[in-house]
């Protein structure tokens, strides 16, 4: 069973701080990794994708990938109250002929004033 | 505007009824997907389709059916055989399955409640 694990939280950080969200996955052959943000009652929206080991930065967001440790993380700098949401980690194992994503259960982030 | 639309936003069903959820995209994406999300759980794949007139079962296909007669449309029918259909249903699409860079984008979702 291919799995993606996330701490459900809530992760509480003060406004302006760095939020660190973590995700581990079981399929060592996984090729691509995605972070989605989901506000309560809404659908997931793509934040970042990452395919190679190392860091990838986009504005206040940085995704970090370590395939040897089977670990992917998302850092949010200068956290804002509008960042309060559930963050879903998704992994594409690319087995067979279809690119089917496996999702974690999400980490709920609360940014406090 | 390009995007994915789902209708209705809210749907109420009586036990024993079949209902159909609509999903349309104008992104010219080849692949389309249906997921189900329950409170506190991740998204679970119901069905997916890579091309017109072809679709594959996902992890939880029992009690559901789909069709893909047009590239733009991928309706999902929740049948009376689905024992616990109350959930948030999400449709997604992507450009090209089979590439590791393929990225899925989601519609706004349909919340189904069984009365």
PDB file of C-alpha atoms in Angstrom:
ATOM      1  CA  UNK A   1       0.000   0.000   0.000  1.00  0.00           C
ATOM      2  CA  UNK A   2       1.549   3.234  -1.131  1.00  0.00           C
ATOM      3  CA  UNK A   3       1.169   5.825   1.609  1.00  0.00           C
ATOM      4  CA  UNK A   4       1.683   9.502   2.164  1.00  0.00           C
ATOM      5  CA  UNK A   5       1.889  10.601   5.788  1.00  0.00           C
ATOM      6  CA  UNK A   6       1.285  14.041   7.223  1.00  0.00           C
ATOM      7  CA  UNK A   7       0.797  15.324  10.738  1.00  0.00           C
ATOM      8  CA  UNK A   8      -2.842  16.396  10.925  1.00  0.00           C
ATOM      9  CA  UNK A   9      -2.082  19.344  13.217  1.00  0.00           C
ATOM     10  CA  UNK A  10      -3.269  21.917  13.859  1.00  0.00           C
ATOM     11  CA  UNK A  11       0.082  23.602  13.435  1.00  0.00           C
ATOM     12  CA  UNK A  12      -0.155  27.014  15.045  1.00  0.00           C
ATOM     13  CA  UNK A  13       2.345  29.758  14.146  1.00  0.00           C
ATOM     14  CA  UNK A  14       2.292  33.487  14.881  1.00  0.00           C
ATOM     15  CA  UNK A  15       1.911  35.975  12.061  1.00  0.00           C
ATOM     16  CA  UNK A  16       5.248  36.701  10.422  1.00  0.00           C
ATOM     17  CA  UNK A  17       6.838  33.408  11.482  1.00  0.00           C
ATOM     18  CA  UNK A  18       7.976  30.509   9.293  1.00  0.00           C
ATOM     19  CA  UNK A  19       5.565  27.577   9.025  1.00  0.00           C
ATOM     20  CA  UNK A  20       7.117  24.200   8.294  1.00  0.00           C
ATOM     21  CA  UNK A  21       4.911  21.447   6.924  1.00  0.00           C
ATOM     22  CA  UNK A  22       6.234  17.939   6.517  1.00  0.00           C
ATOM     23  CA  UNK A  23       5.324  14.880   4.479  1.00  0.00           C
ATOM     24  CA  UNK A  24       6.803  11.395   4.172  1.00  0.00           C
ATOM     25  CA  UNK A  25       6.032   8.835   1.509  1.00  0.00           C
ATOM     26  CA  UNK A  26       6.514   5.107   1.240  1.00  0.00           C
ATOM     27  CA  UNK A  27       7.102   4.501  -2.483  1.00  0.00           C
ATOM     28  CA  UNK A  28      10.815   4.995  -3.123  1.00  0.00           C
ATOM     29  CA  UNK A  29      10.191   5.174  -6.877  1.00  0.00           C
ATOM     30  CA  UNK A  30       8.005   8.274  -6.631  1.00  0.00           C
ATOM     31  CA  UNK A  31       8.799  10.852  -9.264  1.00  0.00           C
ATOM     32  CA  UNK A  32       6.866  14.017  -8.527  1.00  0.00           C
ATOM     33  CA  UNK A  33       5.502  15.787  -5.494  1.00  0.00           C
ATOM     34  CA  UNK A  34       2.864  18.427  -5.069  1.00  0.00           C
ATOM     35  CA  UNK A  35       1.584  20.724  -2.361  1.00  0.00           C
ATOM     36  CA  UNK A  36      -2.032  21.851  -2.491  1.00  0.00           C
ATOM     37  CA  UNK A  37      -3.732  24.370  -0.223  1.00  0.00           C
ATOM     38  CA  UNK A  38      -7.365  23.779   0.720  1.00  0.00           C
ATOM     39  CA  UNK A  39      -9.466  26.345   2.507  1.00  0.00           C
ATOM     40  CA  UNK A  40     -12.376  25.056   4.556  1.00  0.00           C
ATOM     41  CA  UNK A  41     -15.243  24.032   2.279  1.00  0.00           C
ATOM     42  CA  UNK A  42     -13.254  24.730  -0.891  1.00  0.00           C
ATOM     43  CA  UNK A  43     -11.367  22.618  -3.387  1.00  0.00           C
ATOM     44  CA  UNK A  44      -7.574  22.123  -3.377  1.00  0.00           C
ATOM     45  CA  UNK A  45      -5.444  24.638  -5.269  1.00  0.00           C
ATOM     46  CA  UNK A  46      -1.904  23.941  -6.384  1.00  0.00           C
ATOM     47  CA  UNK A  47       0.818  25.736  -4.439  1.00  0.00           C
ATOM     48  CA  UNK A  48       3.978  24.079  -5.687  1.00  0.00           C
ATOM     49  CA  UNK A  49       5.384  21.078  -7.455  1.00  0.00           C
ATOM     50  CA  UNK A  50       8.878  19.636  -7.063  1.00  0.00           C
ATOM     51  CA  UNK A  51      10.653  16.855  -8.926  1.00  0.00           C
ATOM     52  CA  UNK A  52      14.356  17.022  -8.012  1.00  0.00           C
ATOM     53  CA  UNK A  53      16.213  16.816  -4.725  1.00  0.00           C
ATOM     54  CA  UNK A  54      16.841  20.159  -3.090  1.00  0.00           C
ATOM     55  CA  UNK A  55      14.886  23.356  -2.672  1.00  0.00           C
ATOM     56  CA  UNK A  56      12.447  25.124  -4.966  1.00  0.00           C
ATOM     57  CA  UNK A  57      11.330  28.628  -4.102  1.00  0.00           C
ATOM     58  CA  UNK A  58       8.268  30.538  -5.266  1.00  0.00           C
ATOM     59  CA  UNK A  59       7.608  33.783  -3.456  1.00  0.00           C
ATOM     60  CA  UNK A  60       7.059  33.063   0.233  1.00  0.00           C
ATOM     61  CA  UNK A  61       6.882  29.315  -0.403  1.00  0.00           C
ATOM     62  CA  UNK A  62       9.807  26.884  -0.506  1.00  0.00           C
ATOM     63  CA  UNK A  63       9.427  23.192  -1.229  1.00  0.00           C
ATOM     64  CA  UNK A  64      12.196  20.850  -0.135  1.00  0.00           C
ATOM     65  CA  UNK A  65      12.680  17.303  -1.414  1.00  0.00           C
ATOM     66  CA  UNK A  66      14.937  14.555  -0.110  1.00  0.00           C
ATOM     67  CA  UNK A  67      14.310  11.360  -2.051  1.00  0.00           C
ATOM     68  CA  UNK A  68      16.857   9.353  -0.045  1.00  0.00           C
ATOM     69  CA  UNK A  69      14.917  10.071   3.140  1.00  0.00           C
ATOM     70  CA  UNK A  70      11.556   9.944   1.302  1.00  0.00           C
ATOM     71  CA  UNK A  71      10.675  13.318   2.726  1.00  0.00           C
ATOM     72  CA  UNK A  72       9.159  16.454   1.241  1.00  0.00           C
ATOM     73  CA  UNK A  73       8.409  19.668   3.091  1.00  0.00           C
ATOM     74  CA  UNK A  74       6.839  23.064   2.506  1.00  0.00           C
ATOM     75  CA  UNK A  75       8.092  26.201   4.203  1.00  0.00           C
ATOM     76  CA  UNK A  76       5.955  29.311   4.325  1.00  0.00           C
ATOM     77  CA  UNK A  77       7.878  32.446   5.224  1.00  0.00           C
ATOM     78  CA  UNK A  78       6.280  35.551   6.736  1.00  0.00           C
ATOM     79  CA  UNK A  79       3.100  33.593   7.485  1.00  0.00           C
ATOM     80  CA  UNK A  80      -0.139  35.538   7.106  1.00  0.00           C
ATOM     81  CA  UNK A  81      -3.609  34.842   8.518  1.00  0.00           C
ATOM     82  CA  UNK A  82      -4.703  34.179   4.937  1.00  0.00           C
ATOM     83  CA  UNK A  83      -2.332  31.191   4.926  1.00  0.00           C
ATOM     84  CA  UNK A  84      -4.582  29.466   7.470  1.00  0.00           C
ATOM     85  CA  UNK A  85      -5.788  26.387   5.608  1.00  0.00           C
ATOM     86  CA  UNK A  86      -5.195  22.664   5.238  1.00  0.00           C
ATOM     87  CA  UNK A  87      -2.121  21.765   3.197  1.00  0.00           C
ATOM     88  CA  UNK A  88      -2.262  18.514   1.253  1.00  0.00           C
ATOM     89  CA  UNK A  89       0.846  16.661   0.154  1.00  0.00           C
ATOM     90  CA  UNK A  90       0.405  14.565  -2.999  1.00  0.00           C
ATOM     91  CA  UNK A  91       2.826  12.092  -4.522  1.00  0.00           C
ATOM     92  CA  UNK A  92       2.886  10.610  -8.010  1.00  0.00           C
ATOM     93  CA  UNK A  93       4.456   7.163  -7.930  1.00  0.00           C
ATOM     94  CA  UNK A  94       4.160   6.835 -11.723  1.00  0.00           C
ATOM     95  CA  UNK A  95       3.615   3.124 -11.677  1.00  0.00           C
ATOM     96  CA  UNK A  96       1.900   1.483 -14.587  1.00  0.00           C
ATOM     97  CA  UNK A  97       0.565   3.734 -17.306  1.00  0.00           C
ATOM     98  CA  UNK A  98      -1.354   6.301 -15.297  1.00  0.00           C
ATOM     99  CA  UNK A  99      -0.095   9.158 -13.197  1.00  0.00           C
ATOM    100  CA  UNK A 100      -2.352   8.744 -10.197  1.00  0.00           C
ATOM    101  CA  UNK A 101      -1.741  10.935  -7.196  1.00  0.00           C
ATOM    102  CA  UNK A 102      -1.713   9.597  -3.658  1.00  0.00           C
ATOM    103  CA  UNK A 103      -2.752  12.235  -1.138  1.00  0.00           C
ATOM    104  CA  UNK A 104      -1.923  12.645   2.500  1.00  0.00           C
ATOM    105  CA  UNK A 105      -4.688  13.554   4.927  1.00  0.00           C
ATOM    106  CA  UNK A 106      -3.394  17.110   5.190  1.00  0.00           C
ATOM    107  CA  UNK A 107      -1.950  19.379   7.863  1.00  0.00           C
ATOM    108  CA  UNK A 108      -4.136  22.164   9.201  1.00  0.00           C
ATOM    109  CA  UNK A 109      -2.204  25.407   9.604  1.00  0.00           C
ATOM    110  CA  UNK A 110      -3.412  28.203  11.873  1.00  0.00           C
ATOM    111  CA  UNK A 111      -1.667  31.569  11.676  1.00  0.00           C
ATOM    112  CA  UNK A 112      -2.395  33.600  14.770  1.00  0.00           C
ATOM    113  CA  UNK A 113      -2.371  37.374  15.118  1.00  0.00           C
TER     114      UNK A 113
ATOM    115  CA  UNK B   1     -11.953  31.981 -18.717  1.00  0.00           C
ATOM    116  CA  UNK B   2     -10.331  28.557 -18.776  1.00  0.00           C
ATOM    117  CA  UNK B   3     -11.189  26.227 -15.972  1.00  0.00           C
ATOM    118  CA  UNK B   4     -13.078  23.327 -14.532  1.00  0.00           C
ATOM    119  CA  UNK B   5     -16.716  23.641 -13.576  1.00  0.00           C
ATOM    120  CA  UNK B   6     -18.746  21.302 -11.431  1.00  0.00           C
ATOM    121  CA  UNK B   7     -22.463  21.321 -10.851  1.00  0.00           C
ATOM    122  CA  UNK B   8     -24.429  21.420  -8.741  1.00  0.00           C
ATOM    123  CA  UNK B   9     -22.504  22.917  -5.820  1.00  0.00           C
ATOM    124  CA  UNK B  10     -24.796  21.177  -3.319  1.00  0.00           C
ATOM    125  CA  UNK B  11     -26.852  18.052  -3.948  1.00  0.00           C
ATOM    126  CA  UNK B  12     -29.275  16.227  -1.727  1.00  0.00           C
ATOM    127  CA  UNK B  13     -30.268  12.665  -2.427  1.00  0.00           C
ATOM    128  CA  UNK B  14     -32.782  10.343  -0.939  1.00  0.00           C
ATOM    129  CA  UNK B  15     -31.684   6.833  -0.166  1.00  0.00           C
ATOM    130  CA  UNK B  16     -32.127   4.529  -3.148  1.00  0.00           C
ATOM    131  CA  UNK B  17     -31.771   7.274  -5.759  1.00  0.00           C
ATOM    132  CA  UNK B  18     -29.101   7.585  -8.415  1.00  0.00           C
ATOM    133  CA  UNK B  19     -27.637  11.049  -8.917  1.00  0.00           C
ATOM    134  CA  UNK B  20     -25.260  12.435 -11.544  1.00  0.00           C
ATOM    135  CA  UNK B  21     -22.573  15.013 -10.845  1.00  0.00           C
ATOM    136  CA  UNK B  22     -21.383  17.145 -13.728  1.00  0.00           C
ATOM    137  CA  UNK B  23     -17.763  18.020 -14.528  1.00  0.00           C
ATOM    138  CA  UNK B  24     -16.745  20.138 -17.534  1.00  0.00           C
ATOM    139  CA  UNK B  25     -13.336  21.556 -18.481  1.00  0.00           C
ATOM    140  CA  UNK B  26     -12.259  23.917 -21.252  1.00  0.00           C
ATOM    141  CA  UNK B  27      -8.530  23.532 -20.649  1.00  0.00           C
ATOM    142  CA  UNK B  28      -8.128  21.036 -23.497  1.00  0.00           C
ATOM    143  CA  UNK B  29      -6.831  18.521 -20.965  1.00  0.00           C
ATOM    144  CA  UNK B  30      -6.762  14.873 -21.979  1.00  0.00           C
ATOM    145  CA  UNK B  31      -7.074  13.352 -18.516  1.00  0.00           C
ATOM    146  CA  UNK B  32      -9.882  13.750 -16.028  1.00  0.00           C
ATOM    147  CA  UNK B  33     -10.368  12.368 -12.537  1.00  0.00           C
ATOM    148  CA  UNK B  34     -12.992  11.991  -9.829  1.00  0.00           C
ATOM    149  CA  UNK B  35     -12.084  12.029  -6.144  1.00  0.00           C
ATOM    150  CA  UNK B  36     -14.048  11.729  -2.976  1.00  0.00           C
ATOM    151  CA  UNK B  37     -13.095  13.553   0.228  1.00  0.00           C
ATOM    152  CA  UNK B  38     -14.479  12.687   3.663  1.00  0.00           C
ATOM    153  CA  UNK B  39     -13.870  14.787   6.800  1.00  0.00           C
ATOM    154  CA  UNK B  40     -10.358  14.322   8.131  1.00  0.00           C
ATOM    155  CA  UNK B  41      -9.349  12.119   5.230  1.00  0.00           C
ATOM    156  CA  UNK B  42      -7.295  12.608   2.132  1.00  0.00           C
ATOM    157  CA  UNK B  43      -8.646  12.502  -1.383  1.00  0.00           C
ATOM    158  CA  UNK B  44      -9.485   9.047  -2.680  1.00  0.00           C
ATOM    159  CA  UNK B  45      -9.605   8.288  -6.398  1.00  0.00           C
ATOM    160  CA  UNK B  46     -12.911   6.963  -7.748  1.00  0.00           C
ATOM    161  CA  UNK B  47     -12.384   6.868 -11.529  1.00  0.00           C
ATOM    162  CA  UNK B  48     -10.066   8.421 -14.073  1.00  0.00           C
ATOM    163  CA  UNK B  49     -10.001   8.765 -17.836  1.00  0.00           C
ATOM    164  CA  UNK B  50      -7.014   9.313 -20.104  1.00  0.00           C
ATOM    165  CA  UNK B  51      -8.888   9.626 -23.411  1.00  0.00           C
ATOM    166  CA  UNK B  52     -12.407   9.830 -24.759  1.00  0.00           C
ATOM    167  CA  UNK B  53     -14.440   6.629 -24.498  1.00  0.00           C
ATOM    168  CA  UNK B  54     -11.992   5.090 -22.038  1.00  0.00           C
ATOM    169  CA  UNK B  55     -11.841   5.165 -18.250  1.00  0.00           C
ATOM    170  CA  UNK B  56     -10.328   3.162 -15.416  1.00  0.00           C
ATOM    171  CA  UNK B  57     -11.411   2.314 -11.893  1.00  0.00           C
ATOM    172  CA  UNK B  58      -9.621   4.002  -9.048  1.00  0.00           C
ATOM    173  CA  UNK B  59      -9.315   2.826  -5.474  1.00  0.00           C
ATOM    174  CA  UNK B  60     -13.000   3.143  -4.497  1.00  0.00           C
ATOM    175  CA  UNK B  61     -15.055   2.629  -7.692  1.00  0.00           C
ATOM    176  CA  UNK B  62     -17.774   0.417  -6.197  1.00  0.00           C
ATOM    177  CA  UNK B  63     -21.182   2.092  -6.352  1.00  0.00           C
ATOM    178  CA  UNK B  64     -20.074   4.677  -8.918  1.00  0.00           C
ATOM    179  CA  UNK B  65     -20.148   4.890 -12.708  1.00  0.00           C
ATOM    180  CA  UNK B  66     -18.729   7.332 -15.249  1.00  0.00           C
ATOM    181  CA  UNK B  67     -18.733   8.082 -18.962  1.00  0.00           C
ATOM    182  CA  UNK B  68     -16.358  10.021 -21.218  1.00  0.00           C
ATOM    183  CA  UNK B  69     -18.180  10.694 -24.471  1.00  0.00           C
ATOM    184  CA  UNK B  70     -16.544  14.109 -24.960  1.00  0.00           C
ATOM    185  CA  UNK B  71     -13.092  15.347 -24.093  1.00  0.00           C
ATOM    186  CA  UNK B  72     -14.558  18.233 -22.110  1.00  0.00           C
ATOM    187  CA  UNK B  73     -16.985  16.237 -19.973  1.00  0.00           C
ATOM    188  CA  UNK B  74     -16.642  13.496 -17.361  1.00  0.00           C
ATOM    189  CA  UNK B  75     -19.906  12.994 -15.424  1.00  0.00           C
ATOM    190  CA  UNK B  76     -20.034  10.827 -12.319  1.00  0.00           C
ATOM    191  CA  UNK B  77     -23.130   8.852 -11.316  1.00  0.00           C
ATOM    192  CA  UNK B  78     -23.512   7.887  -7.686  1.00  0.00           C
ATOM    193  CA  UNK B  79     -25.735   4.828  -7.681  1.00  0.00           C
ATOM    194  CA  UNK B  80     -27.942   3.401  -4.964  1.00  0.00           C
ATOM    195  CA  UNK B  81     -25.316   0.684  -4.525  1.00  0.00           C
ATOM    196  CA  UNK B  82     -22.959   3.213  -2.901  1.00  0.00           C
ATOM    197  CA  UNK B  83     -23.570   2.608   0.788  1.00  0.00           C
ATOM    198  CA  UNK B  84     -22.171   5.830   2.196  1.00  0.00           C
ATOM    199  CA  UNK B  85     -22.302   8.488  -0.513  1.00  0.00           C
ATOM    200  CA  UNK B  86     -22.346  11.597   1.669  1.00  0.00           C
ATOM    201  CA  UNK B  87     -19.048  13.335   0.857  1.00  0.00           C
ATOM    202  CA  UNK B  88     -17.333  16.172  -1.001  1.00  0.00           C
ATOM    203  CA  UNK B  89     -16.758  15.160  -4.628  1.00  0.00           C
ATOM    204  CA  UNK B  90     -13.906  16.719  -6.570  1.00  0.00           C
ATOM    205  CA  UNK B  91     -13.238  16.586 -10.272  1.00  0.00           C
ATOM    206  CA  UNK B  92      -9.744  17.240 -11.610  1.00  0.00           C
ATOM    207  CA  UNK B  93      -8.029  17.368 -14.971  1.00  0.00           C
ATOM    208  CA  UNK B  94      -4.476  17.268 -16.290  1.00  0.00           C
ATOM    209  CA  UNK B  95      -2.762  17.789 -19.623  1.00  0.00           C
ATOM    210  CA  UNK B  96      -1.048  14.491 -20.149  1.00  0.00           C
ATOM    211  CA  UNK B  97      -1.004  11.361 -18.091  1.00  0.00           C
ATOM    212  CA  UNK B  98       2.114   9.276 -18.008  1.00  0.00           C
ATOM    213  CA  UNK B  99       4.611  12.149 -17.603  1.00  0.00           C
ATOM    214  CA  UNK B 100       5.968  12.643 -14.124  1.00  0.00           C
ATOM    215  CA  UNK B 101       5.441  16.395 -14.456  1.00  0.00           C
ATOM    216  CA  UNK B 102       1.722  15.967 -15.097  1.00  0.00           C
ATOM    217  CA  UNK B 103      -0.181  18.282 -12.763  1.00  0.00           C
ATOM    218  CA  UNK B 104      -3.785  17.960 -11.697  1.00  0.00           C
ATOM    219  CA  UNK B 105      -6.069  20.964 -11.269  1.00  0.00           C
ATOM    220  CA  UNK B 106      -9.332  20.803  -9.379  1.00  0.00           C
ATOM    221  CA  UNK B 107     -12.843  22.035  -9.926  1.00  0.00           C
ATOM    222  CA  UNK B 108     -14.815  23.712  -7.122  1.00  0.00           C
ATOM    223  CA  UNK B 109     -16.447  20.480  -5.949  1.00  0.00           C
ATOM    224  CA  UNK B 110     -19.939  19.150  -5.287  1.00  0.00           C
ATOM    225  CA  UNK B 111     -21.104  18.425  -1.760  1.00  0.00           C
ATOM    226  CA  UNK B 112     -23.494  15.475  -1.757  1.00  0.00           C
ATOM    227  CA  UNK B 113     -25.711  14.748   1.220  1.00  0.00           C
ATOM    228  CA  UNK B 114     -27.952  11.709   1.567  1.00  0.00           C
ATOM    229  CA  UNK B 115     -31.146  12.469   3.446  1.00  0.00           C
TER     230      UNK B 115
END
